[in-house]
Amino acid sequence: MMLDSETKAVELPEDHGTELRLWLRLLTCTTLIEGEVRSRLRERFDVTLPRFDLMAQLDKVPDGMTLSDLSKRMMVSNGNVTGLVERLVESGHLDRRTSETDRRVQFIRLTKLGRAEFRKMAAEHETWIADVFADLSRKDISELMRLLAKTKASAQRSAKARTP
Amino acid sequence: MMLDSETKAVELPEDHGTELRLWLRLLTCTTLIEGEVRSRLRERFDVTLPRFDLMAQLDKVPDGMTLSDLSKRMMVSNGNVTGLVERLVESGHLDRRTSETDRRVQFIRLTKLGRAEFRKMAAEHETWIADVFADLSRKDISELMRLLAKTKASAQRSAKARTP
DNA sequence: CCAAATTGCTTGAAGCTTAAAGAGATCCCG
DNA sequence: CGGGATCTCTTTAAGCTTCAAGCAATTTGG
């Protein structure tokens, strides 16, 4: 009759404590590392993490990208990027020019200064991250990569299911 | 003579691309899930994630805790907690009373309303998280738990080494 | 071709967050 | 005791972040 199992699913909440603990642990790790990176960026280079992240996106491409691309890649809102870019143009790290073919679009790229400064920061940043994960073996790391890829796919599936 | 290896360590930067990719993947997973939880909390309960987190900390203890405890547990700054608590007291979810023995200290706890609302939200929240991780097997989950515990320890060691 | 929908970006309000400075209370130790 | 160190919390300024509304340019479909 299937009634029993369906009733149960509705009335008795299942135990999902394990997943919850996993999520909290994931969050703790990220918060911890993020805070560490934030502190070091501030004290070594007097730069904020969002600005570093934005420059990291731009460093990958020589010809720049649009604000929308940035917003998608950084997984933050459009308005957020507008403000960040504004401040980085102001400080001489970024360069913006309007597209010739579509006057809505702006291409943003690193200036010479911006790229030079970013490269210096990135080199050090990489060593910090290496140190953060230094107690993990090669096998640990590749296993973690695999499981996080699976997690990402699962989370995307879950998010998509809600907003079709 | 050891000179070769030491020289190399200083002049030729080692490749830590793997750790960097791992960190970015970790960050992506967290951002993705966090955004999803944030959206759902907003649309279902019109509450922000920081407020939910704060209430979650308080739900664990019946007699409340101090602002400092909250700040440590939530891994955010003191001033941040001051503001969050202020708004939640304002909305009737929290209760604050000054310690009798130490007039610097304030004990914060959930009001009846606050606890009731939190419990409702938490129950649903748990099912969202379960769904986020639904594509992972039991073994995946326990393995991920283990590796994240190791990551957390490693990150803490790394952070401590910098600030003794 | 034109109106409607879509796209790219900006703006504004509200709230979150941090770092740093500071006020008040308590603790420690000489 | 008493005075400096420490602890708890608040305040402030600056910046980050989101959501929602809005503007302008482009695309789409009659």
XYZ file of N, CA and C in Angstrom, chain B:
492
model
N 76.199 19.105 0.821
C 76.297 20.513 1.238
C 74.954 21.203 1.461
N 73.907 20.612 0.939
C 72.552 21.169 1.133
C 72.312 22.509 0.430
N 73.348 23.010 -0.199
C 73.185 24.338 -0.770
C 72.193 24.346 -1.922
N 72.287 23.311 -2.700
C 71.416 23.242 -3.861
C 69.932 23.302 -3.505
N 69.558 22.472 -2.589
C 68.127 22.412 -2.270
C 67.652 23.709 -1.614
N 68.517 24.280 -0.804
C 68.081 25.527 -0.152
C 67.987 26.671 -1.142
N 68.948 26.739 -2.014
C 68.909 27.774 -3.035
C 67.642 27.645 -3.873
N 67.376 26.439 -4.239
C 66.199 26.169 -5.053
C 64.914 26.631 -4.361
N 64.858 26.340 -3.047
C 63.638 26.687 -2.308
C 63.406 28.195 -2.304
N 64.469 28.944 -2.320
C 64.329 30.386 -2.265
C 64.071 30.971 -3.657
N 64.830 30.491 -4.625
C 64.773 31.163 -5.915
C 63.702 30.640 -6.867
N 63.586 29.342 -6.910
C 62.557 28.802 -7.791
C 61.312 28.492 -6.978
N 60.285 29.214 -7.209
C 59.074 28.927 -6.443
C 58.557 27.527 -6.788
N 58.175 26.805 -5.751
C 57.634 25.471 -6.008
C 56.231 25.576 -6.568
N 55.796 24.498 -7.137
C 54.455 24.503 -7.705
C 53.433 24.056 -6.657
N 52.525 24.956 -6.332
C 51.479 24.611 -5.376
C 50.106 24.756 -6.016
N 50.081 24.518 -7.295
C 48.823 24.661 -8.015
C 47.736 23.734 -7.506
N 48.140 22.561 -7.066
C 47.137 21.609 -6.583
C 46.406 22.130 -5.355
N 47.179 22.635 -4.412
C 46.562 23.157 -3.195
C 45.657 24.340 -3.524
N 46.114 25.175 -4.449
C 45.316 26.330 -4.825
C 43.984 25.893 -5.445
N 44.051 24.917 -6.324
C 42.806 24.425 -6.926
C 41.889 23.810 -5.881
N 42.486 23.135 -4.926
C 41.688 22.551 -3.847
C 40.977 23.646 -3.051
N 41.721 24.685 -2.736
C 41.131 25.799 -1.979
C 39.989 26.453 -2.756
N 40.197 26.638 -4.045
C 39.148 27.267 -4.840
C 37.914 26.388 -4.924
N 38.133 25.107 -4.995
C 36.993 24.201 -5.052
C 36.218 24.193 -3.742
N 36.971 24.205 -2.657
C 36.351 24.272 -1.329
C 35.512 25.535 -1.211
N 36.095 26.633 -1.656
C 35.418 27.919 -1.583
C 34.166 27.930 -2.457
N 34.269 27.360 -3.626
C 33.114 27.306 -4.516
C 31.969 26.524 -3.888
N 32.287 25.377 -3.334
C 31.246 24.571 -2.688
C 30.550 25.357 -1.594
N 31.339 25.971 -0.736
C 30.752 26.702 0.377
C 29.903 27.871 -0.117
N 30.433 28.628 -1.055
C 29.701 29.775 -1.581
C 28.372 29.344 -2.187
N 28.444 28.249 -2.928
C 27.254 27.729 -3.586
C 26.179 27.357 -2.566
N 26.574 26.586 -1.578
C 25.619 26.121 -0.574
C 25.121 27.282 0.271
N 26.045 28.149 0.646
C 25.679 29.290 1.468
C 24.659 30.169 0.758
N 24.891 30.408 -0.520
C 23.954 31.213 -1.298
C 22.583 30.576 -1.363
N 22.586 29.265 -1.515
C 21.324 28.549 -1.584
C 20.566 28.652 -0.259
N 21.275 28.435 0.831
C 20.647 28.543 2.144
C 20.143 29.958 2.384
N 20.947 30.927 2.013
C 20.554 32.323 2.172
C 19.250 32.628 1.430
N 19.183 32.210 0.170
C 17.967 32.446 -0.615
C 16.751 31.801 0.029
N 16.924 30.560 0.428
C 15.767 29.854 0.981
C 15.313 30.453 2.299
N 16.264 30.835 3.148
C 15.894 31.461 4.416
C 15.121 32.743 4.161
N 15.593 33.486 3.178
C 14.912 34.738 2.864
C 13.505 34.478 2.342
N 13.395 33.600 1.359
C 12.066 33.464 0.739
C 11.069 32.700 1.619
N 11.558 31.762 2.442
C 10.631 31.005 3.287
C 10.323 31.713 4.596
N 11.341 32.380 5.169
C 11.156 32.930 6.514
C 11.513 34.408 6.626
N 11.943 34.996 5.534
C 12.350 36.391 5.548
C 13.354 36.690 6.663
N 14.356 35.832 6.751
C 15.380 36.019 7.776
C 16.744 35.930 7.096
N 17.725 36.615 7.668
C 19.063 36.561 7.064
C 19.862 35.393 7.643
N 20.883 34.978 6.907
C 21.723 33.873 7.353
C 22.453 34.180 8.655
N 23.046 35.365 8.812
C 23.721 35.656 10.083
C 22.783 35.553 11.290
N 21.563 36.011 11.131
C 20.613 35.905 12.244
C 20.288 34.454 12.551
N 20.100 33.674 11.509
C 19.841 32.249 11.689
C 21.018 31.580 12.402
N 22.206 31.899 11.982
C 23.403 31.316 12.600
C 23.498 31.664 14.077
N 23.220 32.919 14.348
C 23.293 33.347 15.740
C 22.280 32.600 16.597
N 21.071 32.502 16.092
C 20.031 31.782 16.842
C 20.398 30.310 17.002
N 21.051 29.770 15.977
C 21.462 28.357 16.057
C 22.436 28.140 17.208
N 23.339 29.088 17.395
C 24.275 28.969 18.513
C 23.524 28.994 19.832
N 22.566 29.894 19.937
C 21.849 30.057 21.198
C 20.897 28.901 21.481
N 20.422 28.274 20.425
C 19.474 27.169 20.623
C 20.116 25.990 21.348
N 21.446 25.895 21.238
C 22.141 24.758 21.844
C 22.160 24.829 23.367
N 22.070 26.053 23.893
C 22.181 26.205 25.347
C 20.918 26.849 25.908
N 20.402 26.331 26.994
C 19.147 26.852 27.534
C 19.325 28.198 28.244
N 20.483 28.375 28.887
C 20.649 29.561 29.716
C 21.376 30.715 29.044
N 21.601 30.589 27.751
C 22.229 31.683 27.033
C 23.746 31.700 27.158
N 24.341 32.620 26.446
C 25.785 32.771 26.513
C 26.144 34.232 26.321
N 27.409 34.541 26.527
C 27.842 35.923 26.441
C 28.124 36.313 24.987
N 28.253 37.607 24.762
C 28.566 38.103 23.430
C 29.918 37.562 22.954
N 30.865 37.498 23.859
C 32.186 36.994 23.484
C 32.116 35.542 23.027
N 31.368 34.739 23.776
C 31.205 33.340 23.385
C 30.599 33.249 21.985
N 29.563 34.032 21.777
C 28.918 34.043 20.464
C 29.915 34.410 19.385
N 30.682 35.438 19.653
C 31.634 35.910 18.659
C 32.679 34.842 18.331
N 33.165 34.136 19.358
C 34.130 33.059 19.123
C 33.498 31.930 18.329
N 32.337 31.517 18.748
C 31.696 30.380 18.084
C 31.300 30.682 16.648
N 30.869 31.890 16.420
C 30.468 32.241 15.059
C 31.659 32.663 14.209
N 32.798 32.799 14.832
C 34.012 33.226 14.134
C 33.820 34.568 13.416
N 33.188 35.475 14.093
C 33.064 36.837 13.560
C 33.509 37.812 14.646
N 33.647 39.075 14.282
C 34.173 40.058 15.224
C 33.162 40.377 16.321
N 33.677 40.932 17.400
C 32.837 41.325 18.516
C 31.786 42.351 18.125
N 32.239 43.369 17.434
C 31.340 44.447 17.055
C 30.201 43.962 16.175
N 30.538 42.967 15.367
C 29.523 42.373 14.511
C 28.388 41.780 15.336
N 28.755 41.022 16.356
C 27.757 40.381 17.210
C 26.910 41.429 17.927
N 27.562 42.485 18.399
C 26.824 43.560 19.064
C 25.641 44.015 18.210
N 25.914 44.288 16.941
C 24.861 44.758 16.045
C 23.789 43.723 15.782
N 24.209 42.490 15.525
C 23.246 41.424 15.256
C 22.311 41.222 16.443
N 22.907 41.153 17.638
C 22.102 40.938 18.849
C 21.122 42.085 19.033
N 21.620 43.283 18.831
C 20.781 44.465 18.952
C 19.503 44.327 18.126
N 19.694 43.946 16.858
C 18.529 43.849 15.977
C 17.608 42.700 16.369
N 18.191 41.626 16.880
C 17.361 40.481 17.252
C 16.638 40.691 18.585
N 17.222 41.506 19.441
C 16.512 41.882 20.669
C 15.333 42.773 20.280
N 15.632 43.708 19.415
C 14.627 44.630 18.886
C 13.406 43.891 18.329
N 13.675 42.801 17.586
C 12.579 42.071 16.948
C 11.947 41.049 17.885
N 12.414 41.007 19.129
C 11.772 40.135 20.111
C 12.235 38.690 20.101
N 13.310 38.393 19.374
C 13.788 37.014 19.338
C 14.791 36.718 20.445
N 15.410 37.761 20.957
C 16.460 37.576 21.963
C 16.181 38.385 23.201
N 16.886 38.008 24.227
C 16.712 38.494 25.568
C 18.109 38.743 26.112
N 18.351 39.890 26.718
C 19.694 40.115 27.272
C 19.599 40.543 28.723
N 20.487 39.979 29.554
C 20.527 40.452 30.941
C 21.982 40.493 31.391
N 22.282 41.502 32.148
C 23.647 41.703 32.609
C 23.948 40.735 33.744
N 25.164 40.210 33.734
C 25.601 39.299 34.788
C 25.591 39.993 36.150
N 25.235 39.247 37.189
C 25.195 39.820 38.540
C 26.605 39.974 39.099
N 27.460 39.066 38.687
C 28.794 39.035 39.297
C 29.832 39.823 38.510
N 29.530 40.117 37.262
C 30.498 40.857 36.447
C 29.731 41.778 35.512
N 29.741 43.041 35.857
C 28.869 43.959 35.136
C 29.299 44.253 33.705
N 30.439 43.670 33.269
C 30.792 43.821 31.855
C 29.999 42.842 30.996
N 29.664 41.708 31.609
C 29.133 40.569 30.868
C 27.623 40.633 30.670
N 27.194 40.255 29.466
C 25.763 40.140 29.203
C 25.438 38.731 28.751
N 24.428 38.153 29.355
C 23.970 36.858 28.879
C 22.845 37.047 27.883
N 23.014 36.409 26.743
C 22.018 36.511 25.689
C 21.330 35.173 25.558
N 20.039 35.164 25.410
C 19.355 33.892 25.148
C 18.142 34.115 24.248
N 17.646 33.018 23.708
C 16.451 33.079 22.868
C 15.228 33.334 23.737
N 14.327 34.157 23.255
C 13.029 34.273 23.910
C 12.181 33.072 23.485
N 11.029 32.950 24.071
C 10.119 31.872 23.690
C 9.812 31.959 22.199
N 9.482 33.171 21.769
C 9.232 33.402 20.346
C 10.440 33.031 19.499
N 11.599 33.498 19.912
C 12.821 33.237 19.161
C 13.083 31.751 19.013
N 12.917 31.021 20.099
C 13.183 29.589 20.050
C 12.171 28.878 19.154
N 10.927 29.251 19.295
C 9.883 28.613 18.477
C 10.144 28.859 16.999
N 10.433 30.103 16.651
C 10.690 30.405 15.245
C 11.940 29.696 14.746
N 12.961 29.678 15.582
C 14.188 29.019 15.147
C 13.958 27.536 14.880
N 13.250 26.885 15.782
C 13.016 25.445 15.622
C 12.310 25.125 14.306
N 11.379 25.971 13.957
C 10.680 25.761 12.684
C 11.644 25.891 11.517
N 12.423 26.956 11.569
C 13.379 27.182 10.484
C 14.412 26.065 10.432
N 14.891 25.659 11.587
C 15.962 24.661 11.636
C 15.515 23.335 11.033
N 14.264 22.992 11.306
C 13.761 21.719 10.780
C 13.798 21.725 9.250
N 13.350 22.824 8.678
C 13.362 22.897 7.224
C 14.793 22.993 6.693
N 15.552 23.796 7.340
C 16.961 23.974 6.964
C 17.668 22.613 6.865
N 17.390 21.762 7.806
C 18.040 20.447 7.813
C 17.693 19.649 6.562
N 16.462 19.758 6.117
C 16.095 19.016 4.903
C 16.774 19.614 3.664
N 16.962 20.935 3.652
C 17.659 21.550 2.514
C 19.079 21.013 2.435
N 19.724 20.995 3.589
C 21.117 20.535 3.624
C 21.200 19.065 3.205
N 20.242 18.287 3.686
C 20.233 16.872 3.294
C 20.137 16.752 1.778
N 19.315 17.601 1.192
C 19.159 17.546 -0.260
C 20.433 17.985 -0.985
N 21.088 18.982 -0.437
C 22.335 19.463 -1.047
C 23.358 18.333 -1.166
N 23.411 17.485 -0.149
C 24.404 16.410 -0.134
C 23.831 15.061 -0.581
N 22.656 15.115 -1.154
C 21.947 13.859 -1.425
C 22.662 12.925 -2.394
N 23.505 13.470 -3.270
C 24.183 12.603 -4.241
C 25.431 11.932 -3.684
N 25.750 12.219 -2.440
C 26.925 11.592 -1.835
C 26.503 10.339 -1.062
N 27.289 9.295 -1.201
C 27.016 8.069 -0.460
C 27.424 8.243 1.007
N 27.001 7.282 1.810
C 27.406 7.326 3.218
C 28.916 7.349 3.349
N 29.526 6.556 2.509
C 30.985 6.453 2.577
C 31.639 7.772 2.155
N 31.088 8.375 1.094
C 31.572 9.691 0.669
C 31.516 10.670 1.836
N 30.373 10.673 2.485
C 30.171 11.640 3.563
C 31.154 11.431 4.702
N 31.326 10.183 5.098
C 32.220 9.977 6.236
C 33.668 10.257 5.848
N 33.981 9.964 4.609
C 35.336 10.255 4.136
C 35.570 11.768 4.069
N 34.563 12.475 3.616
C 34.652 13.935 3.536
C 34.776 14.534 4.935
N 34.024 13.991 5.856
C 34.115 14.438 7.248
C 35.547 14.271 7.762
N 36.103 13.127 7.497
C 37.450 12.841 7.978
C 38.459 13.827 7.367
N 38.363 14.002 6.068
C 39.334 14.863 5.392
C 39.172 16.331 5.794
N 37.941 16.739 6.045
C 37.735 18.124 6.456
C 38.229 18.346 7.884
N 38.113 17.329 8.702
C 38.659 17.440 10.058
C 40.171 17.636 9.974
N 40.779 16.877 9.108
C 42.220 16.994 8.923
C 42.578 18.372 8.364
N 41.762 18.847 7.425
C 41.974 20.174 6.847
C 41.861 21.260 7.909
N 40.842 21.138 8.724
C 40.639 22.128 9.776
C 41.853 22.184 10.704
N 42.325 21.023 11.110
C 43.485 20.964 12.001
C 44.704 21.589 11.329
N 44.872 21.272 10.073
C 46.030 21.803 9.346
C 45.940 23.329 9.225
N 44.751 23.818 8.926
C 44.556 25.258 8.778
C 44.776 25.972 10.113
N 44.325 25.341 11.186
C 44.519 25.951 12.505
C 45.997 26.002 12.861
N 46.683 24.949 12.548
C 48.130 24.933 12.783
C 48.796 26.051 11.991
N 48.388 26.191 10.751
C 48.967 27.212 9.896
C 48.691 28.622 10.419
N 47.475 28.846 10.880
C 47.106 30.162 11.401
C 47.849 30.457 12.699
N 47.952 29.440 13.523
C 48.622 29.615 14.815
C 50.097 29.936 14.626
N 50.694 29.294 13.639
C 52.125 29.485 13.409
C 52.435 30.944 13.111
N 51.480 31.624 12.502
C 51.683 33.024 12.150
C 51.475 33.942 13.357
N 50.433 33.674 14.118
C 50.108 34.500 15.284
C 50.284 33.680 16.557
N 51.433 33.718 17.154
C 51.697 32.842 18.298
C 51.068 33.369 19.599
